[in-house]
Coordinates of N, CA and C and ligand atoms in Angstrom, one line a residue:
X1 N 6.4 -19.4 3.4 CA 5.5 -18.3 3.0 C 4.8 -18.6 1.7
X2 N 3.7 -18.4 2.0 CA 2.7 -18.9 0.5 C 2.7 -17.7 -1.3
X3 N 3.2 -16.9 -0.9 CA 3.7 -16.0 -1.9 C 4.5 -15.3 -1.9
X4 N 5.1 -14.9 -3.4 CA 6.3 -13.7 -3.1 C 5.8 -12.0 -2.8
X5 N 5.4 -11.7 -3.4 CA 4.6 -10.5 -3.4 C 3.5 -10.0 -2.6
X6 N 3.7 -9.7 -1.3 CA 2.3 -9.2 -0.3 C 2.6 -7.7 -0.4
X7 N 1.3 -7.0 -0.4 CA 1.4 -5.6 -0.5 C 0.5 -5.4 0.9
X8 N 0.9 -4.1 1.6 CA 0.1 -3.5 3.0 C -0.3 -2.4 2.7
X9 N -1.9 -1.8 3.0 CA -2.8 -1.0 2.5 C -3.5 -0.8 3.1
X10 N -3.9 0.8 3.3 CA -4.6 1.0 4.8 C -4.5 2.9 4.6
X11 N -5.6 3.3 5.0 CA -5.2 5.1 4.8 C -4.1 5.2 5.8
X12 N -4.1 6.7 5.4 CA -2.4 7.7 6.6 C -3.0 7.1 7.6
X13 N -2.2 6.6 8.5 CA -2.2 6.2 9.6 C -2.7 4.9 10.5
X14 N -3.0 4.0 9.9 CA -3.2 2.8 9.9 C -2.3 1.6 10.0
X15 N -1.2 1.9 10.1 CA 0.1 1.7 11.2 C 0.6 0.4 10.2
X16 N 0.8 0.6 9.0 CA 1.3 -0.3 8.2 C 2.7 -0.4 8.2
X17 N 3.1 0.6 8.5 CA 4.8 0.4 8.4 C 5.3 -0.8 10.2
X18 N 4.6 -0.6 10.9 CA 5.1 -1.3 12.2 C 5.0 -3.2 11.3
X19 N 3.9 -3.1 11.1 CA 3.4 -4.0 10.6 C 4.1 -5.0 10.1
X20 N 4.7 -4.4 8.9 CA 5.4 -4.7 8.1 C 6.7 -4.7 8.7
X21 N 8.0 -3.7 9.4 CA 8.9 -4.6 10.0 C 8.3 -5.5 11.1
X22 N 7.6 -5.6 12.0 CA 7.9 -6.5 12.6 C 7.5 -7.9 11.7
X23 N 7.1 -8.2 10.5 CA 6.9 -8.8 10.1 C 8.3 -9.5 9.1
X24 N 8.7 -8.5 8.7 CA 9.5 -8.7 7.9 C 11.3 -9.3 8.7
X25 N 11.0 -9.1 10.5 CA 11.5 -9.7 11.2 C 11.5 -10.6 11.1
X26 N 10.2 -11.2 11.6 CA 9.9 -12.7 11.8 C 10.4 -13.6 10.3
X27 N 10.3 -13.0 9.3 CA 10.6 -14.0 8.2 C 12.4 -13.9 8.2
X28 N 12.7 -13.2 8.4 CA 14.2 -13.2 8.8 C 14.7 -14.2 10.1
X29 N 14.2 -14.3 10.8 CA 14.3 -15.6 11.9 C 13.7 -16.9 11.3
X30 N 13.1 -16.8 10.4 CA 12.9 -18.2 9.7 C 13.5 -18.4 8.4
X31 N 15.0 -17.3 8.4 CA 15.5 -17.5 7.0 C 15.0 -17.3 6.0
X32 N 13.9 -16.6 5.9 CA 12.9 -16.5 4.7 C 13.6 -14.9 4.2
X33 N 14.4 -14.9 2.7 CA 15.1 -13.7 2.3 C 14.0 -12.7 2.3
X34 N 13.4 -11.6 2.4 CA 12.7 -10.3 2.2 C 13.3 -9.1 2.0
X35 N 12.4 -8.4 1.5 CA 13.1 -6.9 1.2 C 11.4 -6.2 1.4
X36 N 11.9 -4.9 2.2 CA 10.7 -3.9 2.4 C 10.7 -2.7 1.2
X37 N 9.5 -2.9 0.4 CA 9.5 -1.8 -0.6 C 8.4 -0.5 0.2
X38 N 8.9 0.8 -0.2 CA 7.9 1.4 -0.1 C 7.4 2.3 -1.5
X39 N 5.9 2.5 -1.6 CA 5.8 3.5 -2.9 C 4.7 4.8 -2.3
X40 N 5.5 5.7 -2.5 CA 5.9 6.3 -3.9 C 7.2 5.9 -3.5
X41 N 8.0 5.8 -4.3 CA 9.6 5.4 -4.0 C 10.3 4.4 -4.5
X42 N 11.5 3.7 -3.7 CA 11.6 2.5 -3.7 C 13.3 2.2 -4.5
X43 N 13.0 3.6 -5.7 CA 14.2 3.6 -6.3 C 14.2 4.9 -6.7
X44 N 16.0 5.3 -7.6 CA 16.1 6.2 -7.4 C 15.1 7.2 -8.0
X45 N 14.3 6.3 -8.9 CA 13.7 7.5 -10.2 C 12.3 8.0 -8.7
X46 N 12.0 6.9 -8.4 CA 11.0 6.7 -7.9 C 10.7 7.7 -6.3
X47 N 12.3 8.2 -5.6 CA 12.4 9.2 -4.7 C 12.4 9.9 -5.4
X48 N 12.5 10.3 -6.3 CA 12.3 11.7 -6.8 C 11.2 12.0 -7.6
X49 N 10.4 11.3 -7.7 CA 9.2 11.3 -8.1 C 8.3 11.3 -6.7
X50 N 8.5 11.0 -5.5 CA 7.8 11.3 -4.1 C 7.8 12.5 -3.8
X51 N 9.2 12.6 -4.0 CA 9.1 14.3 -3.7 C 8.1 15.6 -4.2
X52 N 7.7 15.1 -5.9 CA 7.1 15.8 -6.4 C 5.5 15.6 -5.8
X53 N 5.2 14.2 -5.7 CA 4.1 14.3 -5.0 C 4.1 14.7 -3.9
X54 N 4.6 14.2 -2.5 CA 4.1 14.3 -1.5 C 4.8 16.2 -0.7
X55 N 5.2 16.8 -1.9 CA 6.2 17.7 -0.7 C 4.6 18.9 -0.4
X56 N 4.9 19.7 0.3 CA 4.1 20.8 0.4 C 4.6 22.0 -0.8
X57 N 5.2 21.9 -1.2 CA 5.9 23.1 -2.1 C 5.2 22.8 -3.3
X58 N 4.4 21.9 -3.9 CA 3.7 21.6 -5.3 C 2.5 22.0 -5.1
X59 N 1.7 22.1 -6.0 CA 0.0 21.7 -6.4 C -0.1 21.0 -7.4
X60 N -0.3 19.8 -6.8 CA 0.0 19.0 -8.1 C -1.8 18.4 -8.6
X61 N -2.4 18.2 -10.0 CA -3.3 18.1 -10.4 C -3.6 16.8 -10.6
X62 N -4.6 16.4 -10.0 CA -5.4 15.0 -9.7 C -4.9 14.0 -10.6
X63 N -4.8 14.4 -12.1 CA -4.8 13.3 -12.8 C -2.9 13.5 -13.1
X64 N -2.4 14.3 -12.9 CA -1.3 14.5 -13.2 C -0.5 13.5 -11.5
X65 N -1.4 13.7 -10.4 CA -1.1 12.5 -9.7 C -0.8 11.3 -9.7
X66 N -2.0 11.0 -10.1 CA -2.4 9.7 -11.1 C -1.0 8.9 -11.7
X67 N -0.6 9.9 -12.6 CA 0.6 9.7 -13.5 C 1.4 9.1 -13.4
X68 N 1.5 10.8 -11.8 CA 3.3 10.2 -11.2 C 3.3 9.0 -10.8
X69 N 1.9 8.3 -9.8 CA 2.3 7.1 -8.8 C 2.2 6.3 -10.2
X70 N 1.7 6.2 -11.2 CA 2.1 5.1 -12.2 C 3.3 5.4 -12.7
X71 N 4.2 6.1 -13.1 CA 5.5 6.6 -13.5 C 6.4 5.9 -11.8
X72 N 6.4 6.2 -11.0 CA 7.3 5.1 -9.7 C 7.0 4.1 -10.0
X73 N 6.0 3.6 -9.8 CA 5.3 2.6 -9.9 C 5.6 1.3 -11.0
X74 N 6.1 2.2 -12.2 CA 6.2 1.4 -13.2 C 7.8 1.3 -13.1
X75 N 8.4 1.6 -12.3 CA 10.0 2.0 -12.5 C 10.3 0.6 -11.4
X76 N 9.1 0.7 -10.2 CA 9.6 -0.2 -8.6 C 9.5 -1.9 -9.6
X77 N 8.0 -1.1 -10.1 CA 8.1 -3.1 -10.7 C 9.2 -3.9 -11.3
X78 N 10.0 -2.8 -12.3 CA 11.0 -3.1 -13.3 C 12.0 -3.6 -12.6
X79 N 12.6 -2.1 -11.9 CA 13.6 -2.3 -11.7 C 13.9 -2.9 -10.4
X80 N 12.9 -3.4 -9.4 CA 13.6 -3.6 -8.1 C 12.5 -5.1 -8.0
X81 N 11.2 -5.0 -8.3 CA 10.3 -6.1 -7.4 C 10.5 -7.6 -8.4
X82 N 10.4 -7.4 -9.4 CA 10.3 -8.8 -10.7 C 11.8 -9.2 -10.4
X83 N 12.9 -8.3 -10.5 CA 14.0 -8.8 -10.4 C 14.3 -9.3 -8.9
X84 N 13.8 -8.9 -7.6 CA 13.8 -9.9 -6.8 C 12.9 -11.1 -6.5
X85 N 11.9 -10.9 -7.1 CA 11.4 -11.9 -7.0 C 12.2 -12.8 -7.8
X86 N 12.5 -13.2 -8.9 CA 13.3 -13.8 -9.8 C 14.8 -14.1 -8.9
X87 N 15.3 -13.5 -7.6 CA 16.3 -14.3 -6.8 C 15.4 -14.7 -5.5
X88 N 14.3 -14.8 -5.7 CA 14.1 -15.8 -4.5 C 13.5 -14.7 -3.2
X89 N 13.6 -13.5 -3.5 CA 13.5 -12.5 -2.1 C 11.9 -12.3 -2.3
X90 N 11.8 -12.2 -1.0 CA 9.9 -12.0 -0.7 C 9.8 -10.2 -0.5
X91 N 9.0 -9.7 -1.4 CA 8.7 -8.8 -1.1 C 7.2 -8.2 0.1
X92 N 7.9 -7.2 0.3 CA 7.0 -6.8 1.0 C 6.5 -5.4 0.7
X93 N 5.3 -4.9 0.4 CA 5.3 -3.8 -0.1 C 4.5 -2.8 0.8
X94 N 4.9 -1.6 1.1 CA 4.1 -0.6 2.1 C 3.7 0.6 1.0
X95 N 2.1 -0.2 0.7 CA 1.6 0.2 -0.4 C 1.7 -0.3 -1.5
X96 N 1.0 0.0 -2.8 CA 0.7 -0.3 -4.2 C 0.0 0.0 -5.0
X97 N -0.3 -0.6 -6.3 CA -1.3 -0.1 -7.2 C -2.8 0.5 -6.7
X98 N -3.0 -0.8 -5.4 CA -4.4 -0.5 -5.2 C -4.8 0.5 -4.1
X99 N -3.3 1.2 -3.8 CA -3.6 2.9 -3.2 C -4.0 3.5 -4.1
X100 N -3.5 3.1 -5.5 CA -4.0 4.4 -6.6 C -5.7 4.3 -6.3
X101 N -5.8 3.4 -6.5 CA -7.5 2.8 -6.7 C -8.3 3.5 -5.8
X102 N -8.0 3.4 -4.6 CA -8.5 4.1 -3.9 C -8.2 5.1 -3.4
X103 N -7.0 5.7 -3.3 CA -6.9 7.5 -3.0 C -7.0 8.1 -4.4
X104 N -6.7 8.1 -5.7 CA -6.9 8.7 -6.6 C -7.9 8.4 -7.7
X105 N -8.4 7.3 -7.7 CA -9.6 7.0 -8.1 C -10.6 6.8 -7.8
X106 N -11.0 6.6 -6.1 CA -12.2 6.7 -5.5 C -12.0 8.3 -4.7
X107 N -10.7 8.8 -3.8 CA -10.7 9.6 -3.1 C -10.7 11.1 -4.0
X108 N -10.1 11.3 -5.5 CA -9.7 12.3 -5.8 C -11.0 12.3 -6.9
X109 N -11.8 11.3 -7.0 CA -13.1 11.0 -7.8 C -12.4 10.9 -9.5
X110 N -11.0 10.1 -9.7 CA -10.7 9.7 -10.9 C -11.5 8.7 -11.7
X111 N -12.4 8.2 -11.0 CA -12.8 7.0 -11.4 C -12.1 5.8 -11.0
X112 N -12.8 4.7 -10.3 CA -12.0 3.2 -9.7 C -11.9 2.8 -11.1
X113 N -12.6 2.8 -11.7 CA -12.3 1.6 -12.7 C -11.0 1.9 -13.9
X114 N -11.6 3.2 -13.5 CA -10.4 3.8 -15.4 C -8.6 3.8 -14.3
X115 N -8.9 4.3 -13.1 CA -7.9 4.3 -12.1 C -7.4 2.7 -12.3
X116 N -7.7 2.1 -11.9 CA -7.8 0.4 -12.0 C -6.8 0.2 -13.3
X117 N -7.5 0.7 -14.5 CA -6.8 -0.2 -15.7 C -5.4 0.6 -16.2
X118 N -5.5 2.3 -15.7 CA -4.2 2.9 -16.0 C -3.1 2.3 -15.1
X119 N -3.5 1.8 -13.8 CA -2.3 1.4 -13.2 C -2.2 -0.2 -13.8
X120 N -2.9 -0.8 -14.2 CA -2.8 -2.4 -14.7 C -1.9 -2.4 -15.7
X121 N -2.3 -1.0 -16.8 CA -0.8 -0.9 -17.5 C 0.4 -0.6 -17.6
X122 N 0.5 0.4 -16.2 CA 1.6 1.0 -15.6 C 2.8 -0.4 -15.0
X123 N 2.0 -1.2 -14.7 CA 2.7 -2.8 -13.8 C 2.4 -3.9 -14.6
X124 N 1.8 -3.8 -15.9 CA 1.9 -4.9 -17.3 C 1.4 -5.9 -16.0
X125 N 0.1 -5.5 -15.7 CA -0.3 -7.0 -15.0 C 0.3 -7.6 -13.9
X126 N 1.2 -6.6 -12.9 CA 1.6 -7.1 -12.2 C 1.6 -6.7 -11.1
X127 N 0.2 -7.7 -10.3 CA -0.5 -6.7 -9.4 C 0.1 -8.2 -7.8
X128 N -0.1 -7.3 -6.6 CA 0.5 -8.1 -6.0 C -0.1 -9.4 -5.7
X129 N 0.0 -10.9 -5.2 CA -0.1 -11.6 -5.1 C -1.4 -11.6 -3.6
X130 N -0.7 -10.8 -2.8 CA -1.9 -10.9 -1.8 C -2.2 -9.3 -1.2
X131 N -2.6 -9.1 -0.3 CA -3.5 -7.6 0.2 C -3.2 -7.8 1.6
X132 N -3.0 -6.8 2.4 CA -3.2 -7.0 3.8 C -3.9 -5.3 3.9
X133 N -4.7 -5.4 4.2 CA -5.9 -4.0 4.6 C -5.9 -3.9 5.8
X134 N -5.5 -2.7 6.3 CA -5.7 -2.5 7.8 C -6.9 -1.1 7.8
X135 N -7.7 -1.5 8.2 CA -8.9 -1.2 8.1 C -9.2 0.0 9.4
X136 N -9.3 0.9 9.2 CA -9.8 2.1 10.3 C -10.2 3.6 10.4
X137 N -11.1 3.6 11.0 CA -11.9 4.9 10.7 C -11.4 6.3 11.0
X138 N -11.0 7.0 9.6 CA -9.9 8.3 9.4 C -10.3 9.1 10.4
X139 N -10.9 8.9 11.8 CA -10.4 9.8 12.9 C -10.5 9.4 13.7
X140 N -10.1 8.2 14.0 CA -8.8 7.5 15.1 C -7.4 7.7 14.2
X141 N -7.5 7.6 13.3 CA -5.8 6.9 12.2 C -5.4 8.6 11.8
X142 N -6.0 9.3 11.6 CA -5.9 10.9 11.4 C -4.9 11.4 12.8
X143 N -5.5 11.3 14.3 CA -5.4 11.5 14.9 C -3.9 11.1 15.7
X144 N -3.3 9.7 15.1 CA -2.1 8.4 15.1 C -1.0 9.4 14.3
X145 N -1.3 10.4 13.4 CA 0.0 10.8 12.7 C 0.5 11.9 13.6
X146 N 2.0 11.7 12.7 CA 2.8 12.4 13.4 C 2.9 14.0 12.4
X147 N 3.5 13.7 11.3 CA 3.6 14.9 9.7 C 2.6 14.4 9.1
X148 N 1.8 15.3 8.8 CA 1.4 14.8 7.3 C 1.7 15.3 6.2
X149 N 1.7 14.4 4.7 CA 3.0 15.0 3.6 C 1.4 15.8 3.3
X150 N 1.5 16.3 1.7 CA 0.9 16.7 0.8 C -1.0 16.2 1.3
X151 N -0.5 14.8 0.6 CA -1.7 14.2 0.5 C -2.5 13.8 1.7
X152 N -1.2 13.6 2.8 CA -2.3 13.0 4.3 C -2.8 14.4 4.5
X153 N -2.8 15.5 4.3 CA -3.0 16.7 5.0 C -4.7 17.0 4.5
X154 N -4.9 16.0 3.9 CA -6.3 16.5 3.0 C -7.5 16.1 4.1
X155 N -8.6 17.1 4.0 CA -10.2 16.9 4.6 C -10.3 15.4 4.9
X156 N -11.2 14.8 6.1 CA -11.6 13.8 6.5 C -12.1 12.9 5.8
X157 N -13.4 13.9 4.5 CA -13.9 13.0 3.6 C -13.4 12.7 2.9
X158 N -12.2 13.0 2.7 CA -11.1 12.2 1.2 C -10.9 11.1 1.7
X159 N -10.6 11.0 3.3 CA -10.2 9.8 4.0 C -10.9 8.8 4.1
X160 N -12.5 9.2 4.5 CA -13.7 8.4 4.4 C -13.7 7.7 3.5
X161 N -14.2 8.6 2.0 CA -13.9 7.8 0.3 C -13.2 6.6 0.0
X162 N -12.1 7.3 0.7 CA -10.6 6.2 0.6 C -11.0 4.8 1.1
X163 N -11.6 5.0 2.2 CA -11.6 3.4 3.0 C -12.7 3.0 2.0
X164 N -13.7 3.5 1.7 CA -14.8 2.8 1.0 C -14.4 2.2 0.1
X165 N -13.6 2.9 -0.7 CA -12.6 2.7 -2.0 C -11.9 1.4 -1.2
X166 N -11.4 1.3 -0.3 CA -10.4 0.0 -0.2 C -11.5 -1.0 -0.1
X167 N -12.7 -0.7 1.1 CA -13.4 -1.9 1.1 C -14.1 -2.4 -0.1
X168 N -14.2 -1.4 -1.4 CA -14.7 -1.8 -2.2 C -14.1 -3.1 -2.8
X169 N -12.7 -2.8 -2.8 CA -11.8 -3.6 -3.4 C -11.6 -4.9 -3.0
X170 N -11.7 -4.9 -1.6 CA -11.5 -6.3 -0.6 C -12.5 -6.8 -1.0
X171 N -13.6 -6.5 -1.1 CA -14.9 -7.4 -1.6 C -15.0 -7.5 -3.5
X172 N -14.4 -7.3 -3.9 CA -14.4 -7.5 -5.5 C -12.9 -8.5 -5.3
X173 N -12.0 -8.1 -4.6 CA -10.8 -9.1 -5.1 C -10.5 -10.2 -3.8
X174 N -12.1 -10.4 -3.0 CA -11.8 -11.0 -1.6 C -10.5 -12.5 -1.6
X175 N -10.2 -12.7 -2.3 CA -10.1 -14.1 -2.6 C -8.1 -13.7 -2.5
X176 N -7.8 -12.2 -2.4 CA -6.4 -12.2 -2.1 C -6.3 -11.3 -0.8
X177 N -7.1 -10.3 -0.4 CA -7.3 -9.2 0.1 C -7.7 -10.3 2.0
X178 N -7.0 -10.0 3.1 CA -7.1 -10.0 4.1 C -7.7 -8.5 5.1
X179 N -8.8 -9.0 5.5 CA -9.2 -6.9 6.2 C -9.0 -7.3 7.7
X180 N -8.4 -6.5 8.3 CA -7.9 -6.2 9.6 C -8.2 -5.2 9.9
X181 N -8.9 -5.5 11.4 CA -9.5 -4.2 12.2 C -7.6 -3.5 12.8
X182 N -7.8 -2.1 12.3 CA -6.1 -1.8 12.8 C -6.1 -1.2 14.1
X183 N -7.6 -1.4 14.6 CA -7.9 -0.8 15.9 C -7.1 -1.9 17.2
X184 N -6.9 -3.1 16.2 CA -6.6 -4.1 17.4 C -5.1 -4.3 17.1
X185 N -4.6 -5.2 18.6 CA -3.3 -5.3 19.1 C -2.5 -5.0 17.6
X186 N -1.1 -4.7 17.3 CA -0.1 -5.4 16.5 C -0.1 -6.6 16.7
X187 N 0.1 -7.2 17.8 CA 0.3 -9.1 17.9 C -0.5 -9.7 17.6
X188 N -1.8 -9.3 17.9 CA -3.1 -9.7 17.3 C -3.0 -10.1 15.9
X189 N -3.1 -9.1 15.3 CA -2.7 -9.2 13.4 C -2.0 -9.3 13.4
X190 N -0.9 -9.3 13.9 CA 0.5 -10.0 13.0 C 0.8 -11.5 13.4
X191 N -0.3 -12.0 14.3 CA -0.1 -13.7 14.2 C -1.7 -14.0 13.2
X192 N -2.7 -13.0 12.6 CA -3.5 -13.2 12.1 C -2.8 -13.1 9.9
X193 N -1.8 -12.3 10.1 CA -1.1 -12.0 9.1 C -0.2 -13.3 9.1
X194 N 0.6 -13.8 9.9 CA 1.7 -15.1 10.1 C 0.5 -16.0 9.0
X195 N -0.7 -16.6 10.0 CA -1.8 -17.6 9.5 C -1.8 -17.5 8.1
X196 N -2.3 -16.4 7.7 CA -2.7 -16.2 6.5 C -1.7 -16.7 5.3
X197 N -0.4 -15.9 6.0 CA 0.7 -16.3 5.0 C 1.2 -17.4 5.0
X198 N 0.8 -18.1 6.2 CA 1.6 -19.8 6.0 C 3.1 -19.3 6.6
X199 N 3.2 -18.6 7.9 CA 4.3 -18.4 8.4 C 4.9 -18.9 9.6
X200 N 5.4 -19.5 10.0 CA 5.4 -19.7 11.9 C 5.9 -18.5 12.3
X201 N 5.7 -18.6 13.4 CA 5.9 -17.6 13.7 C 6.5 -18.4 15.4
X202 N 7.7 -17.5 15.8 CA 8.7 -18.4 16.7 C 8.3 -18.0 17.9
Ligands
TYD1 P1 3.1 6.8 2.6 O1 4.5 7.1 2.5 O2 2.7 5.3 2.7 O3 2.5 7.6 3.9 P2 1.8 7.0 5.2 O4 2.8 6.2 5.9 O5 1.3 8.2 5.8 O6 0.7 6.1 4.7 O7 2.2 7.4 1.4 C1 2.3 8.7 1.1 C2 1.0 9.3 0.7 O8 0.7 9.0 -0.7 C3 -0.2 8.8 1.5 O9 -1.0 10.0 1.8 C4 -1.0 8.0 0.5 C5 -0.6 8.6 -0.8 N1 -0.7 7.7 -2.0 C6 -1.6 7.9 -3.0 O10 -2.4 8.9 -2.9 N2 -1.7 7.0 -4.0 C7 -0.8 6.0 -4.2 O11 -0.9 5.3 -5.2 C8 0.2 5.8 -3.1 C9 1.2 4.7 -3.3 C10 0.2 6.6 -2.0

């Protein structure tokens, strides 16, 4: 595998989590160590900081959002991702900085850019290695959920924003960012995900 750190990014419903185990399979049949992060979360400060965002029982205020996912966020880097990366283990992340970018800085209208450099400080520059975007239009992927927490529960156009906001991103950072139609097969992309990473796939 050609990096430690791939992150997976895609609005509610764009089927990142399948993605990612079956992925995180296959590097396990090739002996490749991994660990699946997810954020908001990841660790202990960090589930309890999910909770505050995503439950239905809050109203939590746009930039006071902002905060929180930099506050997990800054806790996942510390305490769980640098330190594995440093034994050798590949992460894999379901989600990252560059959700802030785009649900709270394009979708919540924070600003991408000021959004951008609060979380650059939140992760001292430690943004992931590569991007996998699964790319699809919030009503087919609206329609794919099962719950939605807090935030998936929001109007269509937040969802719209969002993707614009991701595609913004793929085209300013194209050079790590992979876009995948998430309309097509899992096998499809996850031997288009294998390629990218430099993975066989058995
Ligand atoms: P997640 O648990 O990945 O939910 P899903 O599997 O539905 O994608 O993410 C929870 C919600 O938090 C989701 O609506 C996206 C939102 N979110 C942000 O708004 N900003 C962020 O920085 C992150 C990491 C997530």
């Amino acid at each position: 595998m050609n990096c430690d750190y791939v992150a997976f990014e895609g609005i509610d419903g764009s089927g990142k989590s399948s993605i990612i185990e079956q992925l995180s399979k296959i590097l396990n049949e090739n002996k490749i160590e991994n660990k699946i992060v997810r954020e908001p979360g990841g660790t202990k400060v960090g589930e309890g900081i999910r909770e505050l965002l995503l439950s239905h029982d809050y109203k939590v205020d746009p930039l006071t959002e902002a905060l929180l996912f930099c506050a997990q966020r800054s806790q996942l880097v510390n305490e769980l991702i640098k330190p594995s990366i440093q034994n050798e283990i590949k992460i894999l992340s379901d989600r990252s900085a560059y959700s802030s970018v785009a649900y709270q800085g394009v979708g919540r209208e924070l600003g991408y850019e000021k959004i951008y450099q609060l979380n650059d400080i939140a992760i001292g520059g430690f943004w992931p290695e590569k991007v996998v975007l699964l790319d699809i239009d919030p009503l087919v992927s609206l329609d794919r959920q099962k719950v939605a927490d807090r935030i998936g529960s929001d109007k269509i156009e937040f969802f719209q924003n969002i993707r614009e906001g991701y595609l913004r991103l793929s085209e300013e950072f194209s050079e790590s960012f992979l876009v995948l139609d998430a309309e097509k097969n899992l096998e499809e992309n996850l031997m288009k995900i294998c390629n990218w990473l430099g993975i066989d796939k058995a």
